[in-house]
Amino acid sequence: MGEVSGVAASRKNAHILWMVNDSGNAPTLYAVRPNGTLMADFPLKGIKNTDWEDMSGFSHNAIDYLVIADVGDNKARRHQCSLIFIPEPALTAARGGHPITDWWQMKFKYDNGPRDCESVAVDTAKRILLLSKRDKYPILYQLPLIFPPKDIVYTAKFVARLTTLPKPIPFDLMYNRYQPTSMALSSNGCTLVILSYTHAYLFNRQQCQTWQDAFNTPPTAILLPLPETGELIQREALCIDHQTGALFVTTEKIPAPIYRIDPAN
């Protein structure tokens, strides 16, 4: 796996992270231990990896699912993007996987034109959240979690602009290191962590709060090794373990260490 662009902590299999690669790679789902051991791979049949940029896990009607976000659009030219939903596979004792043919696709567009995006999450209100990458102030969009989705083009609607992320220094602006590359929601839907090319940022909201209100408060920074250290180069994948609350972060570049950040006490 040389270009990990999305990761999700398994809800069904203990100590497993699901991963996918970026565009130009096979449409395959990988099961990986937190220590980096590959446990199984599951090719998706009948679907193309146009530009897979993130993934997330969620439960619906007591069934665990994964969603893969085919949303990359560096030049904002795609008239529609898609989300791919699959039932989370169960791992067996033997290493290996099997082809996945049971999947659904949700096609969508943004309500204010094409956007590059590398971040997806599903919240407890059964909304799919998407965060734009290249806007000066990243834009949060939402889609309804209609499952299985109909064969129509849905519209991702504007929710809020993130204006309280730390202002980038000139060096970060020069190399676009301030851009969001992944995000993850806690199991209660009240903590949102956004990953960038430098650090990660944690937003909290109360149960009665909207995300628009929560974004008015500056986030808590989660400091990561800077790319110039040679670690976590081009970090583009983040997830939250729903059992422990730990964060896992990895990168698109080899070597691709998996970092674990435990929650503060």
PDB file of C-alpha atoms in Angstrom:
ATOM      1  CA  MET A   1       0.000   0.000   0.000  1.00  0.00           C
ATOM      2  CA  GLY A   2       1.889   3.004  -1.262  1.00  0.00           C
ATOM      3  CA  GLU A   3      -0.744   5.747  -1.357  1.00  0.00           C
ATOM      4  CA  VAL A   4      -3.096   5.445   1.617  1.00  0.00           C
ATOM      5  CA  SER A   5      -5.764   8.116   1.284  1.00  0.00           C
ATOM      6  CA  GLY A   6      -8.416   6.865   3.705  1.00  0.00           C
ATOM      7  CA  VAL A   7      -8.637   4.870   6.928  1.00  0.00           C
ATOM      8  CA  ALA A   8     -11.516   3.749   9.149  1.00  0.00           C
ATOM      9  CA  ALA A   9     -11.420   1.847  12.437  1.00  0.00           C
ATOM     10  CA  SER A  10     -13.362  -1.392  12.239  1.00  0.00           C
ATOM     11  CA  ARG A  11     -16.557  -1.715  14.270  1.00  0.00           C
ATOM     12  CA  LYS A  12     -16.840  -5.452  13.621  1.00  0.00           C
ATOM     13  CA  ASN A  13     -13.260  -6.752  13.844  1.00  0.00           C
ATOM     14  CA  ALA A  14     -11.074  -6.037  16.869  1.00  0.00           C
ATOM     15  CA  HIS A  15      -7.767  -4.237  16.247  1.00  0.00           C
ATOM     16  CA  ILE A  16      -8.368  -3.709  12.523  1.00  0.00           C
ATOM     17  CA  LEU A  17      -8.019  -0.574  10.430  1.00  0.00           C
ATOM     18  CA  TRP A  18      -9.605  -0.472   6.994  1.00  0.00           C
ATOM     19  CA  MET A  19      -7.597   1.389   4.337  1.00  0.00           C
ATOM     20  CA  VAL A  20      -7.890   2.419   0.689  1.00  0.00           C
ATOM     21  CA  ASN A  21      -5.403   3.833  -1.802  1.00  0.00           C
ATOM     22  CA  ASP A  22      -5.648   7.009  -3.876  1.00  0.00           C
ATOM     23  CA  SER A  23      -6.408   7.323  -7.607  1.00  0.00           C
ATOM     24  CA  GLY A  24      -4.373   5.232 -10.014  1.00  0.00           C
ATOM     25  CA  ASN A  25      -4.596   2.215  -7.723  1.00  0.00           C
ATOM     26  CA  ALA A  26      -6.866  -0.807  -7.735  1.00  0.00           C
ATOM     27  CA  PRO A  27     -10.354  -0.465  -6.184  1.00  0.00           C
ATOM     28  CA  THR A  28      -9.398  -2.573  -3.185  1.00  0.00           C
ATOM     29  CA  LEU A  29     -10.205  -2.471   0.531  1.00  0.00           C
ATOM     30  CA  TYR A  30      -7.389  -3.488   2.880  1.00  0.00           C
ATOM     31  CA  ALA A  31      -7.571  -4.792   6.454  1.00  0.00           C
ATOM     32  CA  VAL A  32      -4.490  -3.754   8.435  1.00  0.00           C
ATOM     33  CA  ARG A  33      -3.391  -4.151  12.046  1.00  0.00           C
ATOM     34  CA  PRO A  34      -2.349  -0.944  13.852  1.00  0.00           C
ATOM     35  CA  ASN A  35       1.232  -2.268  13.722  1.00  0.00           C
ATOM     36  CA  GLY A  36       1.071  -2.218   9.918  1.00  0.00           C
ATOM     37  CA  THR A  37       0.509  -5.934   9.281  1.00  0.00           C
ATOM     38  CA  LEU A  38      -1.699  -6.557   6.251  1.00  0.00           C
ATOM     39  CA  MET A  39      -4.402  -9.061   7.206  1.00  0.00           C
ATOM     40  CA  ALA A  40      -6.588  -9.217   4.100  1.00  0.00           C
ATOM     41  CA  ASP A  41      -7.524  -7.432   0.911  1.00  0.00           C
ATOM     42  CA  PHE A  42     -10.959  -7.236  -0.670  1.00  0.00           C
ATOM     43  CA  PRO A  43     -11.195  -6.123  -4.316  1.00  0.00           C
ATOM     44  CA  LEU A  44     -14.409  -4.299  -5.203  1.00  0.00           C
ATOM     45  CA  LYS A  45     -15.872  -5.693  -8.398  1.00  0.00           C
ATOM     46  CA  GLY A  46     -17.618  -3.477 -10.944  1.00  0.00           C
ATOM     47  CA  ILE A  47     -16.443  -0.147  -9.535  1.00  0.00           C
ATOM     48  CA  LYS A  48     -13.585   2.185 -10.478  1.00  0.00           C
ATOM     49  CA  ASN A  49     -11.208   4.090  -8.234  1.00  0.00           C
ATOM     50  CA  THR A  50     -11.522   7.467  -9.946  1.00  0.00           C
ATOM     51  CA  ASP A  51     -10.063   9.361  -6.987  1.00  0.00           C
ATOM     52  CA  TRP A  52     -10.708   7.708  -3.619  1.00  0.00           C
ATOM     53  CA  GLU A  53      -9.762  10.268  -0.988  1.00  0.00           C
ATOM     54  CA  ASP A  54     -11.261   9.227   2.352  1.00  0.00           C
ATOM     55  CA  MET A  55     -13.438   6.661   4.088  1.00  0.00           C
ATOM     56  CA  SER A  56     -15.506   6.273   7.233  1.00  0.00           C
ATOM     57  CA  GLY A  57     -17.464   3.645   9.148  1.00  0.00           C
ATOM     58  CA  PHE A  58     -20.977   3.803  10.561  1.00  0.00           C
ATOM     59  CA  SER A  59     -23.871   1.636  11.754  1.00  0.00           C
ATOM     60  CA  HIS A  60     -27.327   1.632  10.177  1.00  0.00           C
ATOM     61  CA  ASN A  61     -30.173  -0.546  11.427  1.00  0.00           C
ATOM     62  CA  ALA A  62     -27.667  -2.503  13.553  1.00  0.00           C
ATOM     63  CA  ILE A  63     -25.468  -3.312  10.531  1.00  0.00           C
ATOM     64  CA  ASP A  64     -21.924  -1.973  10.204  1.00  0.00           C
ATOM     65  CA  TYR A  65     -20.984  -0.285   6.938  1.00  0.00           C
ATOM     66  CA  LEU A  66     -18.018   1.441   5.337  1.00  0.00           C
ATOM     67  CA  VAL A  67     -18.287   4.405   2.993  1.00  0.00           C
ATOM     68  CA  ILE A  68     -15.523   5.233   0.510  1.00  0.00           C
ATOM     69  CA  ALA A  69     -15.453   8.801  -0.790  1.00  0.00           C
ATOM     70  CA  ASP A  70     -14.635   9.035  -4.505  1.00  0.00           C
ATOM     71  CA  VAL A  71     -14.451  12.822  -4.264  1.00  0.00           C
ATOM     72  CA  GLY A  72     -10.971  13.949  -5.320  1.00  0.00           C
ATOM     73  CA  ASP A  73     -11.133  16.821  -7.805  1.00  0.00           C
ATOM     74  CA  ASN A  74      -7.852  18.758  -7.829  1.00  0.00           C
ATOM     75  CA  LYS A  75      -8.948  21.133 -10.588  1.00  0.00           C
ATOM     76  CA  ALA A  76     -12.651  21.311  -9.627  1.00  0.00           C
ATOM     77  CA  ARG A  77     -13.828  19.843 -12.919  1.00  0.00           C
ATOM     78  CA  ARG A  78     -15.974  16.882 -11.860  1.00  0.00           C
ATOM     79  CA  HIS A  79     -19.659  17.523 -12.454  1.00  0.00           C
ATOM     80  CA  GLN A  80     -20.500  14.758 -10.011  1.00  0.00           C
ATOM     81  CA  CYS A  81     -18.695  12.671  -7.416  1.00  0.00           C
ATOM     82  CA  SER A  82     -19.767   9.527  -5.599  1.00  0.00           C
ATOM     83  CA  LEU A  83     -19.824   7.658  -2.315  1.00  0.00           C
ATOM     84  CA  ILE A  84     -19.513   3.875  -2.259  1.00  0.00           C
ATOM     85  CA  PHE A  85     -21.211   1.974   0.576  1.00  0.00           C
ATOM     86  CA  ILE A  86     -20.329  -1.608   1.505  1.00  0.00           C
ATOM     87  CA  PRO A  87     -21.271  -3.857   4.439  1.00  0.00           C
ATOM     88  CA  GLU A  88     -18.180  -4.145   6.598  1.00  0.00           C
ATOM     89  CA  PRO A  89     -16.524  -7.514   5.896  1.00  0.00           C
ATOM     90  CA  ALA A  90     -15.841  -9.979   8.691  1.00  0.00           C
ATOM     91  CA  LEU A  91     -12.303 -11.316   8.869  1.00  0.00           C
ATOM     92  CA  THR A  92     -11.635 -15.020   9.184  1.00  0.00           C
ATOM     93  CA  ALA A  93      -8.669 -16.664  10.860  1.00  0.00           C
ATOM     94  CA  ALA A  94      -7.002 -17.268   7.508  1.00  0.00           C
ATOM     95  CA  ARG A  95      -5.290 -14.362   5.815  1.00  0.00           C
ATOM     96  CA  GLY A  96      -6.921 -13.237   2.624  1.00  0.00           C
ATOM     97  CA  GLY A  97     -10.169 -11.779   1.422  1.00  0.00           C
ATOM     98  CA  HIS A  98     -12.781 -12.231  -1.218  1.00  0.00           C
ATOM     99  CA  PRO A  99     -14.171 -10.011  -3.980  1.00  0.00           C
ATOM    100  CA  ILE A 100     -16.872  -7.590  -2.845  1.00  0.00           C
ATOM    101  CA  THR A 101     -19.861  -7.418  -5.173  1.00  0.00           C
ATOM    102  CA  ASP A 102     -22.408  -6.159  -2.638  1.00  0.00           C
ATOM    103  CA  TRP A 103     -22.062  -2.361  -2.770  1.00  0.00           C
ATOM    104  CA  TRP A 104     -24.151   0.740  -3.431  1.00  0.00           C
ATOM    105  CA  GLN A 105     -23.175   4.040  -4.999  1.00  0.00           C
ATOM    106  CA  MET A 106     -24.519   7.513  -4.199  1.00  0.00           C
ATOM    107  CA  LYS A 107     -23.866  10.060  -6.934  1.00  0.00           C
ATOM    108  CA  PHE A 108     -23.886  13.712  -5.925  1.00  0.00           C
ATOM    109  CA  LYS A 109     -22.892  17.250  -6.813  1.00  0.00           C
ATOM    110  CA  TYR A 110     -22.268  20.328  -4.648  1.00  0.00           C
ATOM    111  CA  ASP A 111     -24.900  23.035  -4.453  1.00  0.00           C
ATOM    112  CA  ASN A 112     -22.398  25.775  -5.386  1.00  0.00           C
ATOM    113  CA  GLY A 113     -20.304  24.046  -8.026  1.00  0.00           C
ATOM    114  CA  PRO A 114     -17.443  21.509  -8.147  1.00  0.00           C
ATOM    115  CA  ARG A 115     -15.156  21.252  -5.136  1.00  0.00           C
ATOM    116  CA  ASP A 116     -12.025  19.324  -4.292  1.00  0.00           C
ATOM    117  CA  CYS A 117     -12.636  17.266  -1.170  1.00  0.00           C
ATOM    118  CA  GLU A 118     -10.643  14.731   0.840  1.00  0.00           C
ATOM    119  CA  SER A 119     -12.765  14.410   3.992  1.00  0.00           C
ATOM    120  CA  VAL A 120     -15.925  12.425   4.774  1.00  0.00           C
ATOM    121  CA  ALA A 121     -17.755  11.349   7.932  1.00  0.00           C
ATOM    122  CA  VAL A 122     -21.204  10.056   8.896  1.00  0.00           C
ATOM    123  CA  ASP A 123     -22.813  11.577  11.988  1.00  0.00           C
ATOM    124  CA  THR A 124     -25.340  10.254  14.490  1.00  0.00           C
ATOM    125  CA  ALA A 125     -28.124  12.271  12.844  1.00  0.00           C
ATOM    126  CA  LYS A 126     -27.647  10.106   9.738  1.00  0.00           C
ATOM    127  CA  ARG A 127     -26.009  12.846   7.717  1.00  0.00           C
ATOM    128  CA  ILE A 128     -22.987  12.438   5.492  1.00  0.00           C
ATOM    129  CA  LEU A 129     -20.537  15.289   6.054  1.00  0.00           C
ATOM    130  CA  LEU A 130     -18.008  16.450   3.459  1.00  0.00           C
ATOM    131  CA  LEU A 131     -15.312  19.104   3.881  1.00  0.00           C
ATOM    132  CA  SER A 132     -13.837  21.032   0.952  1.00  0.00           C
ATOM    133  CA  LYS A 133     -10.059  21.224   0.625  1.00  0.00           C
ATOM    134  CA  ARG A 134      -8.993  24.217  -1.469  1.00  0.00           C
ATOM    135  CA  ASP A 135     -11.270  27.009  -0.271  1.00  0.00           C
ATOM    136  CA  LYS A 136      -9.660  29.759   1.820  1.00  0.00           C
ATOM    137  CA  TYR A 137     -12.104  28.795   4.555  1.00  0.00           C
ATOM    138  CA  PRO A 138     -13.016  25.105   4.167  1.00  0.00           C
ATOM    139  CA  ILE A 139     -16.723  24.502   3.584  1.00  0.00           C
ATOM    140  CA  LEU A 140     -18.709  21.780   5.337  1.00  0.00           C
ATOM    141  CA  TYR A 141     -21.449  20.165   3.243  1.00  0.00           C
ATOM    142  CA  GLN A 142     -24.034  17.554   4.089  1.00  0.00           C
ATOM    143  CA  LEU A 143     -25.952  14.815   2.296  1.00  0.00           C
ATOM    144  CA  PRO A 144     -28.809  12.728   3.676  1.00  0.00           C
ATOM    145  CA  LEU A 145     -27.961   9.143   4.578  1.00  0.00           C
ATOM    146  CA  ILE A 146     -30.557   7.469   2.380  1.00  0.00           C
ATOM    147  CA  PHE A 147     -29.829   3.794   2.347  1.00  0.00           C
ATOM    148  CA  PRO A 148     -29.659   2.247  -0.100  1.00  0.00           C
ATOM    149  CA  PRO A 149     -29.344   5.413  -2.203  1.00  0.00           C
ATOM    150  CA  LYS A 150     -31.567   5.926  -5.214  1.00  0.00           C
ATOM    151  CA  ASP A 151     -30.171   6.059  -8.743  1.00  0.00           C
ATOM    152  CA  ILE A 152     -30.277   9.853  -8.911  1.00  0.00           C
ATOM    153  CA  VAL A 153     -27.766  12.668  -8.446  1.00  0.00           C
ATOM    154  CA  TYR A 154     -28.092  14.083  -4.930  1.00  0.00           C
ATOM    155  CA  THR A 155     -27.032  17.603  -3.945  1.00  0.00           C
ATOM    156  CA  ALA A 156     -24.547  18.190  -1.118  1.00  0.00           C
ATOM    157  CA  LYS A 157     -25.774  21.300   0.671  1.00  0.00           C
ATOM    158  CA  PHE A 158     -23.774  24.053   2.364  1.00  0.00           C
ATOM    159  CA  VAL A 159     -23.619  23.806   6.170  1.00  0.00           C
ATOM    160  CA  ALA A 160     -20.873  26.161   7.359  1.00  0.00           C
ATOM    161  CA  ARG A 161     -17.489  27.728   6.657  1.00  0.00           C
ATOM    162  CA  LEU A 162     -14.630  26.926   9.010  1.00  0.00           C
ATOM    163  CA  THR A 163     -13.187  30.334   9.842  1.00  0.00           C
ATOM    164  CA  THR A 164     -11.582  29.457  13.188  1.00  0.00           C
ATOM    165  CA  LEU A 165      -8.865  27.086  12.014  1.00  0.00           C
ATOM    166  CA  PRO A 166      -5.409  28.573  12.772  1.00  0.00           C
ATOM    167  CA  LYS A 167      -4.207  31.018  10.145  1.00  0.00           C
ATOM    168  CA  PRO A 168      -1.416  29.431   8.087  1.00  0.00           C
ATOM    169  CA  ILE A 169       2.066  30.887   8.187  1.00  0.00           C
ATOM    170  CA  PRO A 170       3.567  32.021   4.823  1.00  0.00           C
ATOM    171  CA  PHE A 171       5.524  28.762   4.420  1.00  0.00           C
ATOM    172  CA  ASP A 172       2.356  26.707   4.857  1.00  0.00           C
ATOM    173  CA  LEU A 173       0.530  28.925   2.365  1.00  0.00           C
ATOM    174  CA  MET A 174       3.311  28.474  -0.174  1.00  0.00           C
ATOM    175  CA  TYR A 175       3.054  24.678  -0.033  1.00  0.00           C
ATOM    176  CA  ASN A 176      -0.693  24.400   0.755  1.00  0.00           C
ATOM    177  CA  ARG A 177       0.091  22.687   4.046  1.00  0.00           C
ATOM    178  CA  TYR A 178      -2.945  24.209   5.757  1.00  0.00           C
ATOM    179  CA  GLN A 179      -5.452  22.279   3.615  1.00  0.00           C
ATOM    180  CA  PRO A 180      -7.709  19.652   5.246  1.00  0.00           C
ATOM    181  CA  THR A 181      -6.984  16.123   4.049  1.00  0.00           C
ATOM    182  CA  SER A 182      -9.248  13.926   6.208  1.00  0.00           C
ATOM    183  CA  MET A 183     -11.710  14.094   9.081  1.00  0.00           C
ATOM    184  CA  ALA A 184     -13.328  11.764  11.588  1.00  0.00           C
ATOM    185  CA  LEU A 185     -16.245  11.878  14.023  1.00  0.00           C
ATOM    186  CA  SER A 186     -16.433  10.327  17.474  1.00  0.00           C
ATOM    187  CA  SER A 187     -19.055   7.645  18.133  1.00  0.00           C
ATOM    188  CA  ASN A 188     -21.332  10.133  19.946  1.00  0.00           C
ATOM    189  CA  GLY A 189     -21.106  12.596  17.069  1.00  0.00           C
ATOM    190  CA  CYS A 190     -19.865  15.429  19.286  1.00  0.00           C
ATOM    191  CA  THR A 191     -16.150  15.471  18.450  1.00  0.00           C
ATOM    192  CA  LEU A 192     -14.892  16.226  14.957  1.00  0.00           C
ATOM    193  CA  VAL A 193     -11.175  15.942  14.195  1.00  0.00           C
ATOM    194  CA  ILE A 194      -9.810  17.497  11.008  1.00  0.00           C
ATOM    195  CA  LEU A 195      -6.404  16.506   9.651  1.00  0.00           C
ATOM    196  CA  SER A 196      -4.181  18.849   7.634  1.00  0.00           C
ATOM    197  CA  TYR A 197      -0.704  18.518   6.132  1.00  0.00           C
ATOM    198  CA  THR A 198       0.718  19.931   9.375  1.00  0.00           C
ATOM    199  CA  HIS A 199      -1.424  19.126  12.414  1.00  0.00           C
ATOM    200  CA  ALA A 200      -4.910  17.960  13.380  1.00  0.00           C
ATOM    201  CA  TYR A 201      -7.655  20.076  14.942  1.00  0.00           C
ATOM    202  CA  LEU A 202     -10.396  18.991  17.312  1.00  0.00           C
ATOM    203  CA  PHE A 203     -13.819  20.628  17.488  1.00  0.00           C
ATOM    204  CA  ASN A 204     -16.311  19.778  20.223  1.00  0.00           C
ATOM    205  CA  ARG A 205     -20.021  20.515  20.226  1.00  0.00           C
ATOM    206  CA  GLN A 206     -22.785  20.027  22.761  1.00  0.00           C
ATOM    207  CA  GLN A 207     -25.705  17.745  21.930  1.00  0.00           C
ATOM    208  CA  CYS A 208     -27.936  20.789  21.470  1.00  0.00           C
ATOM    209  CA  GLN A 209     -25.402  22.633  19.296  1.00  0.00           C
ATOM    210  CA  THR A 210     -25.178  22.728  15.530  1.00  0.00           C
ATOM    211  CA  TRP A 211     -21.824  22.434  13.808  1.00  0.00           C
ATOM    212  CA  GLN A 212     -22.269  26.027  12.652  1.00  0.00           C
ATOM    213  CA  ASP A 213     -22.266  27.096  16.310  1.00  0.00           C
ATOM    214  CA  ALA A 214     -19.460  24.758  17.314  1.00  0.00           C
ATOM    215  CA  PHE A 215     -17.182  26.114  14.586  1.00  0.00           C
ATOM    216  CA  ASN A 216     -17.359  29.580  16.165  1.00  0.00           C
ATOM    217  CA  THR A 217     -15.006  28.324  18.889  1.00  0.00           C
ATOM    218  CA  PRO A 218     -11.368  27.794  17.823  1.00  0.00           C
ATOM    219  CA  PRO A 219     -10.386  24.109  17.836  1.00  0.00           C
ATOM    220  CA  THR A 220      -7.851  22.352  20.013  1.00  0.00           C
ATOM    221  CA  ALA A 221      -4.648  21.645  18.083  1.00  0.00           C
ATOM    222  CA  ILE A 222      -3.287  18.098  18.059  1.00  0.00           C
ATOM    223  CA  LEU A 223       0.391  18.538  17.244  1.00  0.00           C
ATOM    224  CA  LEU A 224       1.985  16.050  14.856  1.00  0.00           C
ATOM    225  CA  PRO A 225       5.570  15.697  13.604  1.00  0.00           C
ATOM    226  CA  LEU A 226       6.095  18.271  10.864  1.00  0.00           C
ATOM    227  CA  PRO A 227       6.688  16.890   7.341  1.00  0.00           C
ATOM    228  CA  GLU A 228      10.241  18.248   7.252  1.00  0.00           C
ATOM    229  CA  THR A 229      11.172  15.735   9.972  1.00  0.00           C
ATOM    230  CA  GLY A 230      10.697  12.978   7.387  1.00  0.00           C
ATOM    231  CA  GLU A 231       7.808  11.462   9.330  1.00  0.00           C
ATOM    232  CA  LEU A 232       4.175  11.465   8.247  1.00  0.00           C
ATOM    233  CA  ILE A 233       4.938  12.980   4.849  1.00  0.00           C
ATOM    234  CA  GLN A 234       1.709  13.928   3.044  1.00  0.00           C
ATOM    235  CA  ARG A 235      -0.615  12.772   5.808  1.00  0.00           C
ATOM    236  CA  GLU A 236      -4.036  12.187   4.285  1.00  0.00           C
ATOM    237  CA  ALA A 237      -5.770   9.546   6.412  1.00  0.00           C
ATOM    238  CA  LEU A 238      -7.290   9.842   9.892  1.00  0.00           C
ATOM    239  CA  CYS A 239      -9.772   7.835  11.956  1.00  0.00           C
ATOM    240  CA  ILE A 240     -11.056   7.510  15.514  1.00  0.00           C
ATOM    241  CA  ASP A 241     -11.203   4.141  17.281  1.00  0.00           C
ATOM    242  CA  HIS A 242     -14.754   4.014  18.613  1.00  0.00           C
ATOM    243  CA  GLN A 243     -13.792   1.715  21.492  1.00  0.00           C
ATOM    244  CA  THR A 244     -10.829   3.669  22.891  1.00  0.00           C
ATOM    245  CA  GLY A 245     -11.198   7.138  21.355  1.00  0.00           C
ATOM    246  CA  ALA A 246      -7.628   6.898  20.022  1.00  0.00           C
ATOM    247  CA  LEU A 247      -6.740   8.638  16.768  1.00  0.00           C
ATOM    248  CA  PHE A 248      -4.863   6.857  13.995  1.00  0.00           C
ATOM    249  CA  VAL A 249      -3.031   8.840  11.313  1.00  0.00           C
ATOM    250  CA  THR A 250      -1.074   7.644   8.302  1.00  0.00           C
ATOM    251  CA  THR A 251       0.216   9.014   5.010  1.00  0.00           C
ATOM    252  CA  GLU A 252       0.257   8.651   1.242  1.00  0.00           C
ATOM    253  CA  LYS A 253       4.048   8.484   1.092  1.00  0.00           C
ATOM    254  CA  ILE A 254       6.405   5.596   1.800  1.00  0.00           C
ATOM    255  CA  PRO A 255       7.517   5.014   4.488  1.00  0.00           C
ATOM    256  CA  ALA A 256       3.992   5.281   5.876  1.00  0.00           C
ATOM    257  CA  PRO A 257       4.040   4.925   9.658  1.00  0.00           C
ATOM    258  CA  ILE A 258       0.756   4.559  11.514  1.00  0.00           C
ATOM    259  CA  TYR A 259       0.602   7.042  14.381  1.00  0.00           C
ATOM    260  CA  ARG A 260      -1.664   6.483  17.378  1.00  0.00           C
ATOM    261  CA  ILE A 261      -2.684   9.441  19.550  1.00  0.00           C
ATOM    262  CA  ASP A 262      -4.506   8.476  22.729  1.00  0.00           C
ATOM    263  CA  PRO A 263      -7.183  10.827  24.102  1.00  0.00           C
ATOM    264  CA  ALA A 264      -6.169  13.208  26.867  1.00  0.00           C
ATOM    265  CA  ASN A 265      -7.254  12.146  30.329  1.00  0.00           C
TER     266      ASN A 265
END
